Every structure is written in structure tokens, then in C-alpha cells.
C-alpha atoms as a printed R data frame, in Angstrom:
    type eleno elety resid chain resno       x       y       z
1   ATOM     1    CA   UNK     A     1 112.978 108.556 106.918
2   ATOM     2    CA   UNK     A     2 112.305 107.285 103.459
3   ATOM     3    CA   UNK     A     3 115.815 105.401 102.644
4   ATOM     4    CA   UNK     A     4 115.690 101.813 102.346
5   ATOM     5    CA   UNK     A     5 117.975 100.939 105.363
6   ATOM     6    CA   UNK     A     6 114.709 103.518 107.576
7   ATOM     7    CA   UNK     A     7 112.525 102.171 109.777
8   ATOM     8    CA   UNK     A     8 109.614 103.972 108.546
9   ATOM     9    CA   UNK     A     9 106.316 102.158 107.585
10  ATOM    10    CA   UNK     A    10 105.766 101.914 103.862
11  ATOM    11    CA   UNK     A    11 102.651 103.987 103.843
12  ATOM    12    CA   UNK     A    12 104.301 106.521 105.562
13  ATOM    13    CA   UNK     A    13 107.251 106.691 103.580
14  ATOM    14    CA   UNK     A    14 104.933 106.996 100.575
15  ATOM    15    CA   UNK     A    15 102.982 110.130 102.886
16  ATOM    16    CA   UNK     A    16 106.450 111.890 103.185
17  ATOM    17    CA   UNK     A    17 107.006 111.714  99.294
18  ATOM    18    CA   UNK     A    18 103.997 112.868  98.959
19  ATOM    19    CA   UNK     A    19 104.549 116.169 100.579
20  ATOM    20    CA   UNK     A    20 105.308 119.011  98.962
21  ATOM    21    CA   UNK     A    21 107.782 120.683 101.959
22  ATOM    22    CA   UNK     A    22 109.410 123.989 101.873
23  ATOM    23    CA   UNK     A    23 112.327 126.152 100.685
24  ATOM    24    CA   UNK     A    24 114.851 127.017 102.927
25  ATOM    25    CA   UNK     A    25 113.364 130.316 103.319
26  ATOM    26    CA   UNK     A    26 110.158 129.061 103.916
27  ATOM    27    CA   UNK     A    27 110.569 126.673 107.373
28  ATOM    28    CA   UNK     A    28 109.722 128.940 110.043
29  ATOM    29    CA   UNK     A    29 105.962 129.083 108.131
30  ATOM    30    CA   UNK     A    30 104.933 125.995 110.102
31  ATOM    31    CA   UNK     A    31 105.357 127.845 113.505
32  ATOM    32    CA   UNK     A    32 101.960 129.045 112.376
33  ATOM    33    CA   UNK     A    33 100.124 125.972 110.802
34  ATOM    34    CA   UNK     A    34 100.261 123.766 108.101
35  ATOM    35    CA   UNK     A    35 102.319 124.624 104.911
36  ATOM    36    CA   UNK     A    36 102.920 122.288 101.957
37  ATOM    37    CA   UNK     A    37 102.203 119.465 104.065
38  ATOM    38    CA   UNK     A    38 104.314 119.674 106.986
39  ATOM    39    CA   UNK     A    39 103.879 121.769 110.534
40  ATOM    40    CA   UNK     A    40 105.255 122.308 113.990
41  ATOM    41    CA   UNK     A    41 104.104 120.947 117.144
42  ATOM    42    CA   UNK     A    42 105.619 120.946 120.825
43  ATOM    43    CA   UNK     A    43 106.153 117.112 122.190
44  ATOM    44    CA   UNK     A    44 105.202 115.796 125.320
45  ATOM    45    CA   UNK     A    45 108.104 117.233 126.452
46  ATOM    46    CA   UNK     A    46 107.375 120.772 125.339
47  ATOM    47    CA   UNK     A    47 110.070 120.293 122.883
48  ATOM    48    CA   UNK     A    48 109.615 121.476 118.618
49  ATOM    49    CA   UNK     A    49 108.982 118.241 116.338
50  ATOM    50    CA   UNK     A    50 108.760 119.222 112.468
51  ATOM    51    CA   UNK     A    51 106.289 116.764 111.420
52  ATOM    52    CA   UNK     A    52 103.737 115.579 108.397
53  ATOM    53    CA   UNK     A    53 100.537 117.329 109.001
54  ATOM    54    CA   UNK     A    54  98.459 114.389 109.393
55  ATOM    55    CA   UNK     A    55  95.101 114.231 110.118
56  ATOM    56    CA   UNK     A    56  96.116 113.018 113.712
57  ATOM    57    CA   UNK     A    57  98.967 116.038 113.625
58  ATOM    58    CA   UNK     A    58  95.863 118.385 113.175
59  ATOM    59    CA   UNK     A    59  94.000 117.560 115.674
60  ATOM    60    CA   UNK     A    60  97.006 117.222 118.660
61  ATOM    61    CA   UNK     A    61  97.336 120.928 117.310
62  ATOM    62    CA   UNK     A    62  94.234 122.231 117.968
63  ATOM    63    CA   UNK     A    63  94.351 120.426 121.057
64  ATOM    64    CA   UNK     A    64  97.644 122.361 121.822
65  ATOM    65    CA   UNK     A    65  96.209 125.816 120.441
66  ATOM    66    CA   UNK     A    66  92.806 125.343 122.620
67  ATOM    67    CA   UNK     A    67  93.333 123.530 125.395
68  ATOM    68    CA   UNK     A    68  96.709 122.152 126.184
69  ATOM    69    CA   UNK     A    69  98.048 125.764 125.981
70  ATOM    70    CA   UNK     A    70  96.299 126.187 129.635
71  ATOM    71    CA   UNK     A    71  97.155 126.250 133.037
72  ATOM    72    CA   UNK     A    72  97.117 122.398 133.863
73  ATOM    73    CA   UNK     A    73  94.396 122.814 136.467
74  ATOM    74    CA   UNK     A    74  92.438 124.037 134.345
75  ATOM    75    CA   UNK     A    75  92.275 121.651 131.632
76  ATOM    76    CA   UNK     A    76  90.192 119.146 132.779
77  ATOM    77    CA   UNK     A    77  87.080 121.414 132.744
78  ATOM    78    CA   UNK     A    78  87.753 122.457 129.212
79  ATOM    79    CA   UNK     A    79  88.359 118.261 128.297
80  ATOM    80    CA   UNK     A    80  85.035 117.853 129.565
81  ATOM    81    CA   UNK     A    81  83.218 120.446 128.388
82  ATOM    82    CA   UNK     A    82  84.634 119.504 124.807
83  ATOM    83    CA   UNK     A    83  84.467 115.781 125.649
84  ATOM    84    CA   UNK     A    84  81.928 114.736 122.415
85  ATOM    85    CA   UNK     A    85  84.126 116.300 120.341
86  ATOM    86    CA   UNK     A    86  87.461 115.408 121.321
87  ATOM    87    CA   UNK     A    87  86.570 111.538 121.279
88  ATOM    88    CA   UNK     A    88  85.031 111.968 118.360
89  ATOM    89    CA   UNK     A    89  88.071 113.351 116.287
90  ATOM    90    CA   UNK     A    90  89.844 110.342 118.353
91  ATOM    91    CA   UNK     A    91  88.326 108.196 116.665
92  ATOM    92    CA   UNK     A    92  88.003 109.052 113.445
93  ATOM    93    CA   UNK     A    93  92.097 110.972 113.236
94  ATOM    94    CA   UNK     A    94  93.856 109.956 115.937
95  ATOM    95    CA   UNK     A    95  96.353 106.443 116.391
96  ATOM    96    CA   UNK     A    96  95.121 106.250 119.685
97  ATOM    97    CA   UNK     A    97  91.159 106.188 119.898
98  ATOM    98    CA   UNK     A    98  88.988 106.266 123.029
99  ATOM    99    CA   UNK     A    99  89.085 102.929 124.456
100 ATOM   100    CA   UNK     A   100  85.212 103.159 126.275
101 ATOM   101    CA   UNK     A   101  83.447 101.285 123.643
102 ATOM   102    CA   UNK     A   102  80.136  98.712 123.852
103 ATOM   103    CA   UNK     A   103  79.727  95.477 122.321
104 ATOM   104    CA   UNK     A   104  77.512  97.087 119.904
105 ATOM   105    CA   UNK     A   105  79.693  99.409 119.533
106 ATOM   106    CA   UNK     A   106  78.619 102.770 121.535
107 ATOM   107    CA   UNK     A   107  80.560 105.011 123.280
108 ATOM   108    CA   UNK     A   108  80.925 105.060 126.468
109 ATOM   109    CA   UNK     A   109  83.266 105.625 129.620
110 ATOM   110    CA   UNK     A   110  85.057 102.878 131.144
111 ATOM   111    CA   UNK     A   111  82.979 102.496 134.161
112 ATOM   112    CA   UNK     A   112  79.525 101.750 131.632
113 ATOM   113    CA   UNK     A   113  81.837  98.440 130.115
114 ATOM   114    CA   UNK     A   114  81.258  95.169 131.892
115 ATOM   115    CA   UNK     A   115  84.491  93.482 132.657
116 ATOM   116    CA   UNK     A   116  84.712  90.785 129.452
117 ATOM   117    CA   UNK     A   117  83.725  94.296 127.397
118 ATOM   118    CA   UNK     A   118  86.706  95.842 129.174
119 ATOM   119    CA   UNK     A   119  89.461  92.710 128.219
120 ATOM   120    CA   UNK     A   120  87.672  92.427 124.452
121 ATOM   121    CA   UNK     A   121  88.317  96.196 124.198
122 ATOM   122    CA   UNK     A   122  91.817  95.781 125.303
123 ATOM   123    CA   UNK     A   123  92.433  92.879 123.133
124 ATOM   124    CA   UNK     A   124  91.266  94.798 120.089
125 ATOM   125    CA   UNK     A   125  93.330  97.903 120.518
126 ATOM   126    CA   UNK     A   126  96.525  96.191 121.871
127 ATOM   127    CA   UNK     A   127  96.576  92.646 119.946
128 ATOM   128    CA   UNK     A   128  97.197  92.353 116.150
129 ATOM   129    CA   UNK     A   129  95.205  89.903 114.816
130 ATOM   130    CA   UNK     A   130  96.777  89.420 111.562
131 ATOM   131    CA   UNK     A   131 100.491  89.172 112.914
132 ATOM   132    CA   UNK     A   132  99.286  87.130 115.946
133 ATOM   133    CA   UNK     A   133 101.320  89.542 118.403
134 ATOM   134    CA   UNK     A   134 100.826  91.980 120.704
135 ATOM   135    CA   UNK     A   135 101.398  95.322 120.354
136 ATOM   136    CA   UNK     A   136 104.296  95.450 123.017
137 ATOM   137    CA   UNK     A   137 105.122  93.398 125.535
138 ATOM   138    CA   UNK     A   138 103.807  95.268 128.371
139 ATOM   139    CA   UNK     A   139 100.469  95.180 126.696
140 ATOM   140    CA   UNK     A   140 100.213  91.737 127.468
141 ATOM   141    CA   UNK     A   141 100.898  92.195 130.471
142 ATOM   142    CA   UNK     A   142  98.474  95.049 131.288
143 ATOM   143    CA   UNK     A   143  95.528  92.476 130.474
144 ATOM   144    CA   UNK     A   144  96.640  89.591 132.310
145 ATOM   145    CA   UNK     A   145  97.062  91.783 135.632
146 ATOM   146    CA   UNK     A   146  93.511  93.227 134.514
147 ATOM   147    CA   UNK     A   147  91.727  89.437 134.140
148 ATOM   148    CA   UNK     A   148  93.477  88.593 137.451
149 ATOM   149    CA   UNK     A   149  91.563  91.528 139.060
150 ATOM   150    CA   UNK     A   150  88.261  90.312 137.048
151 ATOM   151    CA   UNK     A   151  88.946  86.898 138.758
152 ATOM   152    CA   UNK     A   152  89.932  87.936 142.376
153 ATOM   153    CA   UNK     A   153  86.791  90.074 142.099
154 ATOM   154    CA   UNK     A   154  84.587  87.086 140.474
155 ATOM   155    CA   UNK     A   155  85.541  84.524 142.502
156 ATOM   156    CA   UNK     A   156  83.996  83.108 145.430
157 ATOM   157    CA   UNK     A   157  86.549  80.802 146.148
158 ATOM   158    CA   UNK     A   158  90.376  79.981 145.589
159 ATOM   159    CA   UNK     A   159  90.707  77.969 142.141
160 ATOM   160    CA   UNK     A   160  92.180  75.069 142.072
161 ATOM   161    CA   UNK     A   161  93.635  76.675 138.756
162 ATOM   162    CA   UNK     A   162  93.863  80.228 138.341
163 ATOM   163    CA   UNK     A   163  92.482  81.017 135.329
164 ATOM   164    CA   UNK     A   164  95.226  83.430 134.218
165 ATOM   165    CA   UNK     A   165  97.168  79.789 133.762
166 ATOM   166    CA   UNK     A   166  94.922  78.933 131.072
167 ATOM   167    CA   UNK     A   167  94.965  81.928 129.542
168 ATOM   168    CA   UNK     A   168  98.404  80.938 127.570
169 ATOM   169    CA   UNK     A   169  96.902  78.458 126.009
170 ATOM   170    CA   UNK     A   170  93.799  80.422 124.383
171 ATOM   171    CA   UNK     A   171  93.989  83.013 121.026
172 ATOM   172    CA   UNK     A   172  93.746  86.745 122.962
173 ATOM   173    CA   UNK     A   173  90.333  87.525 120.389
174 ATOM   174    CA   UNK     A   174  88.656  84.549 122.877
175 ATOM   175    CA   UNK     A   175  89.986  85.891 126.429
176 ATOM   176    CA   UNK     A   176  86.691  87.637 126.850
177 ATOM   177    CA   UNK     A   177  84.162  84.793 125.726
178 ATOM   178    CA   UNK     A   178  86.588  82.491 128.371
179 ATOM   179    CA   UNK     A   179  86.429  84.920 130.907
180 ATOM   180    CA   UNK     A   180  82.261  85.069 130.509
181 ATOM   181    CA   UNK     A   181  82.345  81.297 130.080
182 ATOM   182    CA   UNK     A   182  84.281  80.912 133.778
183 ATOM   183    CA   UNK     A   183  82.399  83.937 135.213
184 ATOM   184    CA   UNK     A   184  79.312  84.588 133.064
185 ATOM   185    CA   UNK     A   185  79.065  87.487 136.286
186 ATOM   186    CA   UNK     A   186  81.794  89.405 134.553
187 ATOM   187    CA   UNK     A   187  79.868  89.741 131.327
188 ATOM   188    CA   UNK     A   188  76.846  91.481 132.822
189 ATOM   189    CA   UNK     A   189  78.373  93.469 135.740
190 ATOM   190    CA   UNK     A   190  79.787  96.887 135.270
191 ATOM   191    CA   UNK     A   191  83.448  97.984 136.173
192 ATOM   192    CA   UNK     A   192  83.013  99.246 140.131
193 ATOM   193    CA   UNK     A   193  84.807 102.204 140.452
194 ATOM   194    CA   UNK     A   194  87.693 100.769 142.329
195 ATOM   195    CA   UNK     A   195  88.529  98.439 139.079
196 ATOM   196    CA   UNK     A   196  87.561 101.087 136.978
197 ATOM   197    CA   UNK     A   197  90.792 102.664 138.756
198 ATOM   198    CA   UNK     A   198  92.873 100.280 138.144
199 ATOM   199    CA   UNK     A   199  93.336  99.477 135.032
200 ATOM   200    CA   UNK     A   200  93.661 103.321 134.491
201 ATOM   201    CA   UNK     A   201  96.596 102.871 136.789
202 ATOM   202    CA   UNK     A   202  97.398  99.794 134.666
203 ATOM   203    CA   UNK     A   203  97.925 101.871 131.296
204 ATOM   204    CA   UNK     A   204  99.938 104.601 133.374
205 ATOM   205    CA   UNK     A   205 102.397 102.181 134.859
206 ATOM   206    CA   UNK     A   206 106.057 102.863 134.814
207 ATOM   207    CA   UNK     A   207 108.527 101.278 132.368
208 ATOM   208    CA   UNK     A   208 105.960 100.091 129.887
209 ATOM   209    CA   UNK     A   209 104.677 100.932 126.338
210 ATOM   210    CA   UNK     A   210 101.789 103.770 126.212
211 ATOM   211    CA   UNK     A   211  98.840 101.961 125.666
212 ATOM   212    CA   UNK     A   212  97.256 102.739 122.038
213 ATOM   213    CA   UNK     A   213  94.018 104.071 123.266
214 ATOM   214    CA   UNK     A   214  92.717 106.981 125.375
215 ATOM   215    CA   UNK     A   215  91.096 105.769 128.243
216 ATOM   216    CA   UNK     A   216  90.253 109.229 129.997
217 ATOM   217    CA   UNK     A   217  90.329 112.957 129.633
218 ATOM   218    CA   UNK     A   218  92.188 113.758 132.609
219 ATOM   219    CA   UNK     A   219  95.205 115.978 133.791
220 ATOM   220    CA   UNK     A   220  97.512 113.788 132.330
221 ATOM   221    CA   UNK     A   221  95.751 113.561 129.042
222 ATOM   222    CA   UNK     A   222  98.195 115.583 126.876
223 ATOM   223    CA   UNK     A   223 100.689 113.658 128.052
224 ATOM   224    CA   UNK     A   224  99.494 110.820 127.447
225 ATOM   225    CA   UNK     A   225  97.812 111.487 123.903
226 ATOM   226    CA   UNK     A   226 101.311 112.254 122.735
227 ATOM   227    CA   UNK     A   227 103.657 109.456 124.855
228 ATOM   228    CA   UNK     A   228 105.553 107.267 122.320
229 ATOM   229    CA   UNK     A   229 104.003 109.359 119.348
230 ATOM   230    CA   UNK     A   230 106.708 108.607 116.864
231 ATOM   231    CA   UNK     A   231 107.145 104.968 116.922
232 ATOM   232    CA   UNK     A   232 103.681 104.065 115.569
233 ATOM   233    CA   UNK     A   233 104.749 105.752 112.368
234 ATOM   234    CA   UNK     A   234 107.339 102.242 112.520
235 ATOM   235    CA   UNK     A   235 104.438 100.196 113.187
236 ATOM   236    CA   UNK     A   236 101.527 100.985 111.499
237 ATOM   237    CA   UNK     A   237 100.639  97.064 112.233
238 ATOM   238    CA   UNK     A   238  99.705  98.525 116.132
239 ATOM   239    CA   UNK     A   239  97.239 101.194 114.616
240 ATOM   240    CA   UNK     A   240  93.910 101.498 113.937
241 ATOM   241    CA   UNK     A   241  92.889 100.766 110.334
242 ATOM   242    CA   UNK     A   242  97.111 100.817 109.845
243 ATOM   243    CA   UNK     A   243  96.164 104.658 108.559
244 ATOM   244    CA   UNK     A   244  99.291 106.838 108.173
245 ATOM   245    CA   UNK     A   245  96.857 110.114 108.166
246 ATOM   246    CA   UNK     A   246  96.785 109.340 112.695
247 ATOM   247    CA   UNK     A   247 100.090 108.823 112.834
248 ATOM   248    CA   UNK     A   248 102.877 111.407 113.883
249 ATOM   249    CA   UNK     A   249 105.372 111.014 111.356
250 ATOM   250    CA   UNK     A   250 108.759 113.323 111.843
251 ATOM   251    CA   UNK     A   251 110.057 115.149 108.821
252 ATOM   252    CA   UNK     A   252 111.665 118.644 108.652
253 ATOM   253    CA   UNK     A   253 109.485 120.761 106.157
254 ATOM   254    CA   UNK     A   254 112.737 121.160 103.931
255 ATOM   255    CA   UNK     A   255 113.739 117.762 103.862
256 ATOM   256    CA   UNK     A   256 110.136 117.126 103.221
257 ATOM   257    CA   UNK     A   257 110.530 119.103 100.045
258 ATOM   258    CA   UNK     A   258 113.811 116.723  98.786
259 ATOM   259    CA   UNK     A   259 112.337 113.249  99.542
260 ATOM   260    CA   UNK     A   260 111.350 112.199  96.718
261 ATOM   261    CA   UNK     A   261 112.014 108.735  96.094
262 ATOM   262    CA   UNK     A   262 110.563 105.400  98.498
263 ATOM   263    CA   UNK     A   263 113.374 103.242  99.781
264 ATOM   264    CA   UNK     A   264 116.392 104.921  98.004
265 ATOM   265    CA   UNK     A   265 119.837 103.523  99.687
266 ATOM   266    CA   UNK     A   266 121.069 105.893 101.438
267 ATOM   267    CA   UNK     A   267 124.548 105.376  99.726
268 ATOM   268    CA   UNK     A   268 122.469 107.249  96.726
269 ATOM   269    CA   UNK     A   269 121.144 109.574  99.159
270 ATOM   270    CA   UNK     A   270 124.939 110.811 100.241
271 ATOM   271    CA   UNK     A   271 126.081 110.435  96.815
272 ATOM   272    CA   UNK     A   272 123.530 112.854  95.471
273 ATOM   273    CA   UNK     A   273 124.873 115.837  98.137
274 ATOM   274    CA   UNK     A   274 128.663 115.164  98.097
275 ATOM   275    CA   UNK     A   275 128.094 115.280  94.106
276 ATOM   276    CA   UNK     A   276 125.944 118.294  94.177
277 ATOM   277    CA   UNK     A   277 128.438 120.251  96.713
278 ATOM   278    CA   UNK     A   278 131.233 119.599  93.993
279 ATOM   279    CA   UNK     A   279 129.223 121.002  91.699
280 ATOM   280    CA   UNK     A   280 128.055 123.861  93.580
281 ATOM   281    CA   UNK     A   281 131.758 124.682  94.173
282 ATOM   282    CA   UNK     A   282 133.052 124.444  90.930
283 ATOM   283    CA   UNK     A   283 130.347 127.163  89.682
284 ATOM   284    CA   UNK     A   284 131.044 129.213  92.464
285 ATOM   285    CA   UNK     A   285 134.747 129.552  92.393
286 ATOM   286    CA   UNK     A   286 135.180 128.598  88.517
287 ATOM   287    CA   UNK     A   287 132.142 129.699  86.516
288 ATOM   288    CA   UNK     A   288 131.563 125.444  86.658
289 ATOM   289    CA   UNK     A   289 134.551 125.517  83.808
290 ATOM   290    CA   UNK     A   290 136.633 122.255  85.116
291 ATOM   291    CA   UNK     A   291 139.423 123.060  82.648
292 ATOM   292    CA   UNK     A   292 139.716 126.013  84.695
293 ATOM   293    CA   UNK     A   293 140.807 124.352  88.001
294 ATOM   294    CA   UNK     A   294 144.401 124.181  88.819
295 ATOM   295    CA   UNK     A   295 146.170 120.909  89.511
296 ATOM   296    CA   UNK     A   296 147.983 121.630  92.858
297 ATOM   297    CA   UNK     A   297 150.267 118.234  94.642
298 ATOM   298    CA   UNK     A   298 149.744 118.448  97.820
299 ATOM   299    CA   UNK     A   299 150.319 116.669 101.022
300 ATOM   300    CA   UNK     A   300 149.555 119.246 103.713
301 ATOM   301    CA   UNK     A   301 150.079 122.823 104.259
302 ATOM   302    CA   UNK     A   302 153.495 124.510 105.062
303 ATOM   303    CA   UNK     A   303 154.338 124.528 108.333
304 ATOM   304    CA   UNK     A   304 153.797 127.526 110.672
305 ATOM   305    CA   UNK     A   305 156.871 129.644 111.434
306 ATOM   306    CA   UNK     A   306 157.730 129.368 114.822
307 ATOM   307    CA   UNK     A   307 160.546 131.410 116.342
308 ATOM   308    CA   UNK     A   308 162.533 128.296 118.628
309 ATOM   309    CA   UNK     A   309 165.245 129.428 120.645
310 ATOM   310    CA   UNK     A   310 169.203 129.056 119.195
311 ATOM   311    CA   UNK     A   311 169.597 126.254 122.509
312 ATOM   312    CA   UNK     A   312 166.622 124.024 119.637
313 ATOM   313    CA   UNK     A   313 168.829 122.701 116.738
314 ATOM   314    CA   UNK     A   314 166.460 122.167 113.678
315 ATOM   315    CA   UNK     A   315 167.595 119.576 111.248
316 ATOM   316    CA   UNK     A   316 165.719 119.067 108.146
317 ATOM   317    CA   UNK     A   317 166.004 115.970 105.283
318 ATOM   318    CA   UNK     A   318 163.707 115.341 102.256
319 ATOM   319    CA   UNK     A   319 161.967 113.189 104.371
320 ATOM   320    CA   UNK     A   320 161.726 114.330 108.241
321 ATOM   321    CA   UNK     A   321 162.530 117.027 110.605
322 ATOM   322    CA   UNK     A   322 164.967 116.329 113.543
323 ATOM   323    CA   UNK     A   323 165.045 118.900 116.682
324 ATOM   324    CA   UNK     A   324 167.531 118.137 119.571
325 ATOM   325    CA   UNK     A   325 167.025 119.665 122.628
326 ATOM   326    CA   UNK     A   326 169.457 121.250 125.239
327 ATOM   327    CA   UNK     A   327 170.604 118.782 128.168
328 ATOM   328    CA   UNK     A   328 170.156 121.966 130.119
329 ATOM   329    CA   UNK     A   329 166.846 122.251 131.410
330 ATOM   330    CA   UNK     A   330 167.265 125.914 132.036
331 ATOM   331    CA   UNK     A   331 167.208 126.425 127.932
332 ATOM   332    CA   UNK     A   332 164.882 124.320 127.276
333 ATOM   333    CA   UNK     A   333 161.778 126.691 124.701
334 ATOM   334    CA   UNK     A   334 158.575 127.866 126.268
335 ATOM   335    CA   UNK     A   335 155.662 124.981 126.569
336 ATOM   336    CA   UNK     A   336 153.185 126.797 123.967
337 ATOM   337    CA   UNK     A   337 156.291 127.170 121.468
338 ATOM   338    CA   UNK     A   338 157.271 123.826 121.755
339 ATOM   339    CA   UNK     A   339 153.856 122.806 121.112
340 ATOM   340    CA   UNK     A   340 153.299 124.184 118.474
341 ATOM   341    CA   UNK     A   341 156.695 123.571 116.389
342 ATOM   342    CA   UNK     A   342 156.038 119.424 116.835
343 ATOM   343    CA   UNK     A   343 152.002 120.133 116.034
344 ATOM   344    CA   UNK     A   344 153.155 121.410 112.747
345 ATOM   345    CA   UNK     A   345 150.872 122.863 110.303
């Protein structure tokens, strides 16, 4: 993770070197918590990730310990009933903030945005401004299919050009001031609930990138919270304030411990622990006295002794072994003893 052939983001390479990690007798700690840095979560998939306790790390966490932990019909009651808090510490920890979010900045659920405050929202979290890309792919496509629904519900009539056509053409930061220019409607009217529906359904869709933003606490949202988790730790470009602390970043709390060094080849890296092996060999088995170890030619080991019957004649040379077998079929040695005289040693 911190090797200079990794993908890792340089800030969080520099967080992993940073960590303190554990022994080898220590790694089971972070089944509990946070230990030296580095703690233990179950995925998405309910499987065990050793990863940097990050301030995002903490929080999915608690999530897990308080609400995620319970029976999935019952977690939407708890999300709500914690709803302040959670997109609060969204916000201000997590790489994927609440995406309900006023011009002037309040916070509020997707149905209280117009529909330009909706497409500026989802230009902010999904475009980066200072690479002039989008997040992913898909992203870009998630707020073109969203503007066509602004349009189709704008529109009183069939334009002669759709406006999604002239979208191309525009920087994403203006699709919301050329959305309110074409329908100044859409800039004062609140998502109806049907919309508000589908572009929920529009960050859920199949075979694309998990948005990076929360968009509601539903049944789905620990799924959701933790979809793609690792690969923002690659692109810190795609997150908010490109902060390592809300990232999930994955690093074994041992290995943790022995990362010490940003962008080391990894050449060094294998050098360092075929050369310390050697070393740890030669003390064990000769007190770490080289004179000490024989000098031994050697090709391969002898070969096993294997008890052919008199119809096998065995001819050896300095350089091969010859065996002739009987023309009579009847004589011919047992499979598994044949086998293993021509496997050799």
C-alpha cells in the first residue's frame, strides 16, 4: 500500500506511515476498537477489513456497533431517530457526505432542493473541478438522465433541441445556472416526490459507480455508506476536501507497524525480507557464525529406494539412468511403483 509501484493516494500513504500498528501478538486487539492506529470492521459484505482508523473508519464503526448490528427492519427507525447526528458526522468524517444541501448551504432532504439545487449538488459532489473530470463515468451519466427528467417535467412543449444536447458543450459547475436560464421554473420549484424518487433510483442503479454522497437513511443505507469504500483511498481527487482522515484505507495492523517508508520500490521491500529470513536462519541454526555453515554441492536429493521387480533392468552412467521394460505385459511393475522410480527424488 505504500510502495512506489501502489496505487494508494499520497496522503494516505503518508497516514499508513504514520501509524504505529501492532506486534504479531497484538492483531486480534482491533476486534475490539482502535489500537495503534489501525481497527477491524465488517464490509458491505459482512466480510473482516483491517483498516486505518480514520475518522470516517470511526464513525462506520459506531454505526456498525449501534445500529447496523440490527435486524434490518429495524434500522430505519433507529436512522431516523439518530438522523441529526448521523448527517452531521457525514459531513464533517465521512468521504461520502449527505447530499440534501441549500444554496446557502442548509441541510436539508432531497425533496426541500429545487431541481437546479438538486444538479448543482450533484455537480459538486461528483465533478472535480480542478482535474476537469468526473468522478466516474456513470456519474455523468446519473445527471444527464436527472436534467432530462428536470426537462420532460419543465417543458411544455417538445424542443426543437433537447437541452441535454447542449449540455456537452457547457463546464458541469454552469449546468444548473443553464438549466434555470432555460427553465427559470426549475430553480424555484421543489423536487415532487415522484422525481425525488428517481434520482434515488438513479444513484442505486446497477453496474455503475456508488455515488459519493448519502442521499437517504434508508434500509439500504449501510450498504450503501460502505459500497466501493476502498477505492477513494486511490482517489482522494473524488473526495471531499481530498481528506485521508474519511477515507477507508486497508492495512493489516502488523503491516501497519513495518511501513515505514513513502514510495519504497517494492524490489527494496522483498529485498529487506528475503535478507532478513537469511539472517534469521543463520542465527537460528548457527549462532549467526557464517564460518560455521558447511559448504555442501548439491544438485538434488538422492533418489528414493524403490524395490522394481527383477523383469525392470536398471542401468546407471555418470550421467543418466536407463530402465528397460519387459515385452511381456504380464511383468510389467505395479502403476504406483513405476511412478514413483521415474518421479525420482
Amino acid at each position: 500500500m505504500v510502495s512506489k509501484e501502489a496505487g494508494t493516494s499520497p496522503a494516505a500513504k503518508q497516514l499508513i506511515v504514520a501509524t504505529a500498528g501492532l506486534l504479531d501478538s497484538e492483531w486480534d486487539r482491533t476486534y475490539d476498537g482502535a489500537h495503534n492506529g489501525v481497527t477491524t470492521i465488517a464490509s458491505e459484505f459482512g466480510e473482516t477489513n483491517h483498516v486505518i482508523a480514520t475518522r470516517g473508519i470511526i464513525f462506520i464503526r459506531e454505526m456498525h456497533d449501534t445500529i447496523l448490528n440490527q435486524p434490518r427492519d429495524k434500522r430505519k427507525a433507529l436512522l431516523l431517530a439518530n438522523k441529526d447526528k448521523i448527517i452531521s458526522r457525514l459531513n464533517s468524517d465521512y468521504m461520502r457526505p449527505w447530499f440534501g444541501q441549500k444554496t446557502d448551504g442548509r441541510v436539508v432532504d432531497l425533496e426541500e432542493m429545487t431541481y437546479t439545487e438538486a444538479i448543482g449538488r450533484a455537480v459538486e459532489l461528483m465533478y472535480i473541478q480542478h482535474q476537469r473530470q468526473w468522478t466516474h463515468e456513470s456519474h455523468y451519466q446519473i445527471v444527464i438522465d436527472f436534467a432530462k427528467r428536470c426537462e420532460c417535467r419543465m417543458s411544455r412543449h417538445v424542443p426543437a433541441v433537447p437541452m441535454i444536447d447542449m449540455l456537452g458543450d457547457i463546464d458541469p459547475t454552469e449546468y444548473a445556472d443553464f438549466v434555470g436560464g432555460m427553465y427559470p421554473e426549475a430553480a424555484t420549484t421543489t423536487l415532487l416526490s415522484e422525481d425525488a424518487e428517481f434520482f434515488k433510483m438513479l444513484c442505486k442503479r446497477r453496474g455503475q459507480k456508488s455515488p459519493m454522497f448519502v442521499v437517504d437513511l434508508d434500509k439500504d443505507f449501510g450498504l450503501l455508506i460502505q459500497k466501493d469504500s476502498i477505492w477513494p483511498s486511490e482517489h482522494l481527487d473524488a473526495v471531499v476536501d481530498q481528506d485521508p482522515q474519511r477515507v477507508g484505507i486497508q492495512q493489516g495492523p502488523v503491516a501497519a507497524r513495518y511501513s515505514t517508508v513513502v514510495d519504497e520500490p517494492v524490489k527494496t521491500i522483498l529485498d529487506k525480507i528475503y535478507h532478513k529470513h537469511i539472517a534469521a536462519l543463520k542465527e537460528r541454526l548457527y549462532g549467526g557464525d557464517e564460518s560455521s555453515i558447511p559448504v555442501v554441492e548439491y544438485l538434488c536429493a538422492d533418489p528414493v529406494a524403490v524395490d522394481l521387480p527383477d523383469s525392470v533392468a536398471v542401468r546407471d552412467s555418470e550421467t543418466e539412468r536407463v530402465f528397460v521394460l519387459p515385452e511381456d505385459t504380464n511383468q510389467l511393475p505395479d502403476t504406483g511403483l513405476w511412478l514413483q522410480a521415474v518421479a525420482g527424488p
